[in-house]
CSV table of C-alpha atoms and ligand atoms in Angstrom, one decimal:
chain,number,residue,atom,x,y,z
A,50,MET,CA,9.7,-66.7,-13.7
A,51,SER,CA,6.9,-68.1,-15.8
A,52,GLY,CA,7.4,-70.6,-18.6
A,53,SER,CA,6.9,-68.2,-21.5
A,54,ALA,CA,9.2,-65.6,-19.9
A,55,ILE,CA,11.9,-68.2,-19.8
A,56,ARG,CA,11.2,-69.1,-23.5
A,57,ALA,CA,11.3,-65.5,-24.5
A,58,SER,CA,14.7,-65.1,-22.9
A,59,ARG,CA,16.1,-68.4,-24.2
A,60,ASN,CA,15.1,-67.4,-27.7
A,61,GLY,CA,17.1,-64.2,-27.3
A,62,GLY,CA,14.1,-62.4,-28.7
A,63,GLY,CA,11.2,-60.6,-27.2
A,64,ALA,CA,12.3,-57.0,-28.2
A,65,GLU,CA,9.8,-56.7,-30.9
A,66,GLY,CA,7.3,-54.1,-29.9
A,67,LEU,CA,9.1,-53.4,-26.6
A,68,ARG,CA,10.2,-49.9,-25.7
A,69,VAL,CA,12.4,-48.7,-22.9
A,70,SER,CA,13.3,-45.3,-21.3
A,71,PHE,CA,16.0,-44.5,-18.9
A,72,GLU,CA,16.1,-42.1,-16.0
A,73,PHE,CA,19.2,-40.3,-14.8
A,74,PHE,CA,20.0,-37.7,-12.1
A,75,PRO,CA,22.1,-34.6,-12.8
A,76,PRO,CA,25.7,-35.2,-11.6
A,77,LYS,CA,27.2,-33.1,-8.7
A,78,THR,CA,30.9,-33.6,-9.4
A,79,GLU,CA,33.2,-34.1,-12.4
A,80,ALA,CA,33.6,-37.8,-11.5
A,81,MET,CA,29.9,-38.3,-11.3
A,82,GLU,CA,29.5,-36.5,-14.7
A,83,ALA,CA,32.0,-38.9,-16.2
A,84,THR,CA,30.0,-41.9,-14.8
A,85,LEU,CA,26.8,-40.5,-16.1
A,86,TRP,CA,28.2,-39.9,-19.6
A,87,HIS,CA,29.8,-43.4,-19.7
A,88,SER,CA,26.3,-44.7,-18.9
A,89,ILE,CA,24.5,-42.6,-21.5
A,90,GLU,CA,27.0,-43.8,-24.1
A,91,ARG,CA,26.5,-47.4,-23.2
A,92,LEU,CA,22.7,-47.2,-23.1
A,93,ALA,CA,22.0,-44.8,-26.0
A,94,PRO,CA,22.6,-47.5,-28.7
A,95,LEU,CA,19.6,-49.4,-27.3
A,96,SER,CA,17.5,-46.6,-28.8
A,97,PRO,CA,15.3,-45.7,-25.8
A,98,SER,CA,12.0,-43.8,-26.5
A,99,PHE,CA,13.3,-41.1,-24.2
A,100,VAL,CA,15.8,-40.5,-21.4
A,101,SER,CA,14.7,-38.4,-18.4
A,102,VAL,CA,16.6,-36.2,-16.0
A,103,THR,CA,15.4,-35.7,-12.5
A,104,TYR,CA,14.9,-32.4,-10.7
A,105,GLY,CA,16.3,-32.1,-7.1
A,106,ALA,CA,14.1,-31.4,-4.1
A,107,GLY,CA,13.0,-27.8,-4.1
A,108,GLY,CA,14.7,-27.0,-7.4
A,109,SER,CA,18.2,-27.7,-5.9
A,110,THR,CA,19.4,-29.1,-9.2
A,111,ARG,CA,17.7,-26.6,-11.5
A,112,GLU,CA,20.9,-25.5,-13.3
A,113,ARG,CA,22.4,-29.0,-13.3
A,114,THR,CA,19.2,-30.6,-14.6
A,115,HIS,CA,19.2,-27.9,-17.4
A,116,ALA,CA,22.9,-28.4,-18.2
A,117,THR,CA,22.5,-32.2,-18.4
A,118,LEU,CA,19.4,-31.8,-20.7
A,119,SER,CA,21.3,-29.3,-22.9
A,120,ARG,CA,24.3,-31.7,-23.3
A,121,ILE,CA,22.0,-34.6,-24.2
A,122,LEU,CA,20.4,-32.4,-26.9
A,123,ALA,CA,23.7,-31.2,-28.2
A,124,GLU,CA,25.7,-34.4,-28.2
A,125,THR,CA,23.2,-37.2,-28.7
A,126,PRO,CA,20.2,-38.0,-30.8
A,127,LEU,CA,18.3,-39.0,-27.7
A,128,LYS,CA,14.9,-37.4,-26.8
A,129,PRO,CA,15.3,-35.9,-23.3
A,130,ALA,CA,12.4,-35.5,-20.8
A,131,ALA,CA,12.9,-33.0,-18.1
A,132,HIS,CA,11.5,-33.6,-14.6
A,133,LEU,CA,10.0,-30.6,-12.9
A,134,THR,CA,8.5,-30.1,-9.4
A,135,CYS,CA,6.2,-27.5,-7.8
A,136,VAL,CA,8.0,-27.4,-4.4
A,137,GLY,CA,9.5,-24.1,-3.1
A,138,ALA,CA,8.9,-21.9,-6.1
A,139,THR,CA,6.3,-19.5,-7.3
A,140,CYS,CA,4.2,-20.1,-10.4
A,141,ALA,CA,6.3,-17.5,-12.3
A,142,GLU,CA,9.5,-19.2,-11.3
A,143,VAL,CA,8.3,-22.6,-12.4
A,144,ASP,CA,6.9,-21.1,-15.7
A,145,ALA,CA,10.3,-19.6,-16.4
A,146,VAL,CA,11.9,-23.1,-16.0
A,147,VAL,CA,9.3,-24.5,-18.4
A,148,ASP,CA,10.1,-21.7,-20.9
A,149,SER,CA,13.8,-22.4,-20.6
A,150,TYR,CA,13.3,-26.1,-21.3
A,151,ALA,CA,11.2,-25.2,-24.3
A,152,GLU,CA,13.8,-22.8,-25.6
A,153,ALA,CA,16.5,-25.4,-25.2
A,154,GLY,CA,14.5,-27.8,-27.4
A,155,VAL,CA,13.0,-30.1,-24.7
A,156,ARG,CA,9.6,-31.4,-25.8
A,157,HIS,CA,8.7,-33.7,-22.9
A,158,ILE,CA,8.3,-32.9,-19.2
A,159,VAL,CA,7.7,-35.2,-16.3
A,160,ALA,CA,5.5,-33.0,-14.1
A,161,LEU,CA,5.6,-33.7,-10.4
A,162,ARG,CA,4.6,-32.1,-7.1
A,163,GLY,CA,7.8,-33.0,-5.4
A,164,ASP,CA,8.5,-33.7,-1.7
A,165,PRO,CA,8.9,-31.2,1.1
A,166,VAL,CA,12.4,-29.7,1.2
A,167,GLU,CA,12.7,-31.1,4.7
A,168,GLY,CA,12.5,-34.6,3.2
A,169,ILE,CA,10.0,-37.4,2.6
A,170,GLY,CA,7.6,-37.8,5.6
A,171,ALA,CA,7.5,-34.0,6.5
A,172,THR,CA,4.2,-32.4,6.0
A,173,TYR,CA,3.8,-31.0,2.5
A,174,ARG,CA,2.6,-27.4,2.2
A,175,PRO,CA,2.2,-25.8,-1.2
A,176,HIS,CA,4.2,-22.6,-1.8
A,177,PRO,CA,1.8,-19.7,-1.2
A,178,GLY,CA,2.3,-18.4,-4.7
A,179,GLY,CA,3.1,-21.7,-6.4
A,180,TYR,CA,1.4,-24.6,-8.1
A,181,ALA,CA,0.0,-26.7,-5.3
A,182,TYR,CA,-0.1,-30.2,-6.9
A,183,SER,CA,1.1,-32.0,-10.0
A,184,ALA,CA,-2.2,-31.6,-11.8
A,185,ASP,CA,-1.9,-27.8,-11.6
A,186,LEU,CA,1.6,-28.0,-13.1
A,187,VAL,CA,0.4,-30.2,-15.9
A,188,ALA,CA,-2.4,-27.8,-16.8
A,189,ALA,CA,0.0,-24.8,-16.8
A,190,ILE,CA,2.6,-26.6,-19.0
A,191,ARG,CA,0.0,-27.7,-21.5
A,192,LYS,CA,-1.5,-24.2,-21.6
A,193,GLN,CA,1.8,-22.4,-22.1
A,194,HIS,CA,3.4,-25.0,-24.3
A,195,PRO,CA,1.0,-27.3,-26.0
A,196,GLU,CA,3.9,-28.7,-28.1
A,197,ILE,CA,5.3,-30.2,-24.9
A,198,GLU,CA,4.3,-33.8,-24.0
A,199,VAL,CA,3.7,-34.3,-20.3
A,200,SER,CA,4.2,-37.4,-18.2
A,201,VAL,CA,3.2,-37.8,-14.6
A,202,SER,CA,3.8,-40.2,-11.7
A,203,ALA,CA,1.6,-43.1,-10.6
A,204,TYR,CA,1.8,-45.3,-7.5
A,205,VAL,CA,0.9,-49.0,-7.7
A,206,GLU,CA,0.8,-49.1,-3.8
A,207,ARG,CA,-0.8,-45.6,-3.5
A,208,HIS,CA,1.1,-42.4,-2.7
A,209,PRO,CA,1.9,-42.4,1.0
A,210,GLU,CA,-0.3,-39.3,1.5
A,211,SER,CA,-3.4,-40.7,-0.2
A,212,PRO,CA,-5.7,-42.1,2.5
A,213,ASP,CA,-7.6,-44.4,0.1
A,214,TRP,CA,-7.8,-45.6,-3.5
A,215,GLN,CA,-10.6,-43.3,-4.5
A,216,THR,CA,-8.3,-40.3,-3.6
A,217,GLU,CA,-5.4,-41.8,-5.4
A,218,LEU,CA,-7.3,-42.5,-8.6
A,219,ASP,CA,-9.2,-39.1,-8.5
A,220,ASN,CA,-5.8,-37.5,-8.4
A,221,LEU,CA,-4.4,-39.5,-11.4
A,222,LYS,CA,-7.6,-38.7,-13.3
A,223,ARG,CA,-7.1,-35.0,-12.6
A,224,LYS,CA,-3.6,-35.2,-14.0
A,225,VAL,CA,-4.9,-37.0,-17.1
A,226,ASP,CA,-7.7,-34.4,-17.6
A,227,ALA,CA,-5.1,-31.7,-17.2
A,228,GLY,CA,-3.3,-33.1,-20.2
A,229,ALA,CA,-0.9,-35.8,-19.1
A,230,SER,CA,-0.4,-38.5,-21.8
A,231,ARG,CA,1.6,-41.1,-19.8
A,232,ALA,CA,2.1,-42.1,-16.2
A,233,ILE,CA,5.4,-43.7,-14.9
A,234,THR,CA,5.0,-45.7,-11.7
A,235,GLN,CA,7.0,-45.5,-8.6
A,236,PHE,CA,9.1,-48.7,-8.4
A,237,PHE,CA,7.6,-51.9,-7.1
A,238,PHE,CA,8.8,-55.5,-6.7
A,239,ASP,CA,5.6,-57.5,-6.7
A,240,ASN,CA,4.1,-57.6,-10.2
A,241,ASP,CA,0.7,-58.7,-8.9
A,242,LEU,CA,0.4,-55.2,-7.3
A,243,TYR,CA,1.1,-53.6,-10.7
A,244,SER,CA,-1.6,-55.8,-12.3
A,245,ALA,CA,-4.1,-55.0,-9.6
A,246,PHE,CA,-3.3,-51.3,-10.1
A,247,LEU,CA,-3.9,-51.5,-13.8
A,248,ASP,CA,-7.3,-53.0,-13.1
A,249,ARG,CA,-8.2,-50.1,-10.7
A,250,VAL,CA,-7.0,-47.6,-13.3
A,251,ALA,CA,-9.1,-49.1,-16.0
A,252,ALA,CA,-12.1,-49.3,-13.7
A,253,ALA,CA,-11.7,-45.6,-13.0
A,254,GLY,CA,-11.9,-44.9,-16.8
A,255,ILE,CA,-8.3,-43.8,-17.1
A,256,SER,CA,-6.7,-45.0,-20.4
A,257,ILE,CA,-3.2,-43.4,-20.7
A,258,PRO,CA,-0.3,-45.9,-20.6
A,259,ILE,CA,0.9,-46.7,-17.1
A,260,VAL,CA,4.6,-47.5,-17.6
A,261,PRO,CA,6.2,-49.6,-14.9
A,262,GLY,CA,9.2,-47.9,-13.2
A,263,ILE,CA,11.8,-50.6,-12.7
A,264,VAL,CA,14.7,-50.2,-10.2
A,265,PRO,CA,17.6,-52.6,-10.4
A,266,VAL,CA,18.9,-53.3,-6.9
A,267,LEU,CA,22.5,-52.0,-6.9
A,268,ASN,CA,22.6,-52.0,-3.1
A,269,PHE,CA,19.8,-53.8,-1.2
A,270,THR,CA,20.2,-51.9,2.1
A,271,GLN,CA,19.9,-48.6,0.3
A,272,THR,CA,17.0,-49.7,-1.9
A,273,SER,CA,15.1,-51.0,1.1
A,274,LYS,CA,15.5,-47.7,2.9
A,275,PHE,CA,14.4,-45.8,-0.1
A,276,ALA,CA,11.4,-48.2,-0.6
A,277,GLN,CA,10.3,-47.6,3.0
A,278,LYS,CA,10.3,-43.8,2.4
A,279,ALA,CA,8.5,-44.1,-0.9
A,280,GLY,CA,5.9,-46.5,0.4
A,281,ALA,CA,7.0,-49.4,-1.8
A,282,THR,CA,6.8,-52.9,-0.2
A,283,VAL,CA,9.8,-55.1,-0.2
A,284,PRO,CA,8.3,-58.7,0.0
A,285,PRO,CA,10.2,-61.1,2.3
A,286,TRP,CA,10.8,-63.5,-0.7
A,287,PHE,CA,12.4,-60.6,-2.5
A,288,ALA,CA,14.6,-59.7,0.5
A,289,ALA,CA,15.6,-63.3,0.8
A,290,ARG,CA,17.3,-63.2,-2.6
A,291,PHE,CA,19.9,-60.7,-1.4
A,292,GLU,CA,20.4,-62.3,2.1
A,293,GLY,CA,24.0,-62.8,3.1
A,294,LEU,CA,25.4,-60.9,0.1
A,295,GLU,CA,26.3,-57.7,1.9
A,296,GLU,CA,30.0,-58.3,1.6
A,297,ASP,CA,29.9,-60.1,-1.8
A,298,PRO,CA,29.4,-57.4,-4.5
A,299,SER,CA,30.1,-59.6,-7.5
A,300,THR,CA,27.5,-62.2,-6.5
A,301,ARG,CA,25.1,-59.4,-5.5
A,302,GLN,CA,25.5,-57.9,-9.0
A,303,LEU,CA,24.7,-61.3,-10.7
A,304,VAL,CA,21.7,-61.8,-8.4
A,305,ALA,CA,20.5,-58.2,-9.0
A,306,ALA,CA,20.5,-58.8,-12.8
A,307,ALA,CA,18.7,-62.1,-12.5
A,308,VAL,CA,16.1,-60.7,-10.1
A,309,CYS,CA,15.4,-57.6,-12.3
A,310,ALA,CA,15.3,-59.7,-15.5
A,311,GLU,CA,12.8,-62.0,-13.8
A,312,GLN,CA,10.6,-59.1,-13.0
A,313,VAL,CA,10.6,-57.5,-16.4
A,314,LEU,CA,10.2,-60.8,-18.3
A,315,ASP,CA,7.2,-61.6,-16.1
A,316,LEU,CA,5.8,-58.2,-17.0
A,317,VAL,CA,6.3,-59.0,-20.7
A,318,ASP,CA,4.3,-62.1,-20.1
A,319,ARG,CA,1.6,-59.9,-18.6
A,320,GLY,CA,1.4,-57.8,-21.8
A,321,VAL,CA,3.7,-54.9,-20.8
A,322,THR,CA,5.5,-53.3,-23.7
A,323,ASP,CA,7.1,-50.2,-22.1
A,324,PHE,CA,9.6,-50.0,-19.3
A,325,HIS,CA,11.1,-47.1,-17.5
A,326,PHE,CA,14.4,-47.9,-15.8
A,327,TYR,CA,15.7,-45.9,-12.8
A,328,THR,CA,19.3,-46.3,-13.8
A,329,MET,CA,20.9,-44.5,-10.8
A,330,ASN,CA,23.3,-43.3,-13.6
A,331,ARG,CA,24.8,-46.9,-13.9
A,332,ALA,CA,24.5,-48.8,-17.1
A,333,ASP,CA,25.7,-52.3,-16.5
A,334,LEU,CA,22.6,-53.9,-14.8
A,335,VAL,CA,20.1,-52.0,-17.0
A,336,TYR,CA,22.1,-52.9,-20.2
A,337,ALA,CA,22.1,-56.6,-19.2
A,338,VAL,CA,18.4,-56.6,-18.4
A,339,CYS,CA,17.6,-54.9,-21.8
A,340,HIS,CA,19.8,-57.5,-23.5
A,341,LEU,CA,17.7,-60.2,-21.9
A,342,LEU,CA,14.6,-58.4,-23.2
A,343,GLY,CA,16.0,-59.0,-26.6
A,344,MET,CA,17.2,-55.4,-27.2
A,345,ARG,CA,20.4,-55.0,-29.2
A,346,ALA,CA,22.6,-51.9,-29.9
A,347,ALA,CA,21.7,-50.1,-33.1
A,348,LYS,CA,24.3,-50.6,-35.8
A,349,PRO,CA,25.7,-47.6,-37.8
A,350,ALA,CA,24.9,-47.6,-41.5
A,351,GLY,CA,28.5,-47.3,-42.8
A,352,ASP,CA,31.6,-49.5,-42.5
A,353,GLU,CA,33.4,-47.4,-40.0
A,354,PRO,CA,34.3,-49.1,-36.7
A,355,LEU,CA,31.8,-48.1,-34.0
A,356,GLU,CA,34.5,-46.5,-31.8
A,357,ALA,CA,35.4,-44.1,-34.5
A,358,LEU,CA,31.9,-42.5,-34.6
A,359,SER,CA,30.4,-39.9,-32.3
A,360,LEU,CA,27.5,-40.9,-30.2
A,361,ARG,CA,25.2,-39.0,-32.5
A,362,GLU,CA,26.5,-40.9,-35.6
A,363,ARG,CA,26.4,-44.2,-33.8
A,364,VAL,CA,22.8,-44.0,-32.8
A,365,GLY,CA,21.2,-41.4,-35.1
B,53,FAD,P1,0.8,-35.5,-6.8
B,53,FAD,O1,0.3,-36.3,-8.0
B,53,FAD,O2,0.5,-34.0,-6.9
B,53,FAD,O3,0.1,-36.1,-5.5
B,53,FAD,C1,0.7,-36.1,-4.3
B,53,FAD,C2,-0.3,-36.4,-3.2
B,53,FAD,O4,-1.1,-35.2,-3.0
B,53,FAD,C3,-1.2,-37.6,-3.4
B,53,FAD,O5,-1.4,-38.3,-2.2
B,53,FAD,C4,-2.5,-36.9,-3.9
B,53,FAD,O6,-3.6,-37.7,-3.6
B,53,FAD,C5,-2.5,-35.6,-3.1
B,53,FAD,N1,-3.2,-34.5,-3.8
B,53,FAD,C6,-3.2,-34.2,-5.1
B,53,FAD,N2,-4.0,-33.2,-5.3
B,53,FAD,C7,-4.5,-32.8,-4.1
B,53,FAD,C8,-5.4,-31.8,-3.7
B,53,FAD,N3,-5.9,-30.9,-4.6
B,53,FAD,N4,-5.7,-31.6,-2.4
B,53,FAD,C9,-5.2,-32.5,-1.5
B,53,FAD,N5,-4.3,-33.5,-1.8
B,53,FAD,C10,-4.0,-33.7,-3.1
B,53,FAD,N6,10.7,-36.0,-6.9
B,53,FAD,C11,11.6,-35.0,-7.1
B,53,FAD,O7,11.8,-34.2,-6.3
B,53,FAD,N7,12.2,-34.9,-8.3
B,53,FAD,C12,12.0,-35.7,-9.4
B,53,FAD,O8,12.6,-35.6,-10.4
B,53,FAD,C13,11.1,-36.8,-9.2
B,53,FAD,N8,10.8,-37.7,-10.2
B,53,FAD,C14,9.9,-38.7,-10.0
B,53,FAD,C15,9.6,-39.5,-11.1
B,53,FAD,C16,8.6,-40.5,-10.9
B,53,FAD,C17,8.3,-41.4,-12.1
B,53,FAD,C18,8.0,-40.7,-9.6
B,53,FAD,C19,7.0,-41.8,-9.4
B,53,FAD,C20,8.3,-39.8,-8.6
B,53,FAD,C21,9.2,-38.8,-8.7
B,53,FAD,N9,9.5,-37.9,-7.7
B,53,FAD,C22,10.4,-36.9,-7.9
B,53,FAD,C23,8.9,-38.1,-6.4
B,53,FAD,C24,7.6,-37.2,-6.2
B,53,FAD,O9,8.0,-35.9,-6.3
B,53,FAD,C25,7.0,-37.6,-4.9
B,53,FAD,O10,6.6,-38.9,-4.9
B,53,FAD,C26,6.0,-36.6,-4.3
B,53,FAD,O11,5.7,-37.0,-3.0
B,53,FAD,C27,4.7,-36.6,-5.0
B,53,FAD,O12,4.7,-36.0,-6.3
B,53,FAD,P2,3.6,-36.4,-7.4
B,53,FAD,O13,3.8,-35.6,-8.6
B,53,FAD,O14,3.4,-37.8,-7.5
B,53,FAD,O15,2.3,-35.7,-6.6
């Protein structure tokens, strides 16, 4: 951690001008639904810019994603962003999902290509009647619903299928030209890679915000496996921090918060103002890291105790 990052955290400040967003996945069971809503209730008072809800491979969570978005819209003042992918669906089917999001009141879509239904690593083949790549989906959304803001993905270590940086940046440029106004990165652990990526993006003449995607390490073994599939490097110094903690969840949790805080505070030092947290539907680590960023829960205007108010009243 650099000197000024330590000072920012010691001052308990640093939230000025900082914005966060939180990503959730749609729950499969009632127990998972309860966990998700507990997390949303805990994180909502931090007034995120938006909260996003993922879309399962091949549209497997279409109904659940929609139900989660609808509940967020009905019960909270949060601005939801709906993820959507091209995989395994015709253009008409994808357009219908976009229409249904718009009708429900969603005004922000994270437009993605998606991975083959067989899993990451299998060869991607566009659906014969579908949108082939994310840029095609962005263009379609913007054409049908210009009122909807569109975010896209970006990869600080290149998408695993991009053979070189030119291909990677050409693709990001196509997405921007199609109407994307923000990119959210795949997670990464080495901030120098993010800085180098920003330099490449700027040199390519791309000027939309590139928001770092931050993953708190809830379980190092699982995160490493996921990182390998997603093409994200786990540096040896990073792995060393979790060494020997496999059977020690409480220390692991403390270390995870410290490691994640160290990453985001260093990014603040590098001038980053927006952070997108992959929450895995868990609030504690993300809440702690946001606290260290200087963020505090919004206070209601009246005198009523916080617990007596609905989430909408508490935050809105
Ligand atoms: P694209 O930007 O379309 O690019 C994918 C690859 O195709 C790149 O290598 C690109 O260079 C290449 N390419 C692009 N256009 C062409 C072309 N015309 N010809 C040949 N090659 C081309 N997955 C889900 O299933 N659900 C989610 O909710 C989800 N959310 C995500 C959120 C974020 C912030 C991120 C970073 C990823 C998310 N993913 C999600 C994972 C994502 O679907 C995968 O990483 C997928 O492999 C690529 O999708 P993309 O939109 O990045 O693809």
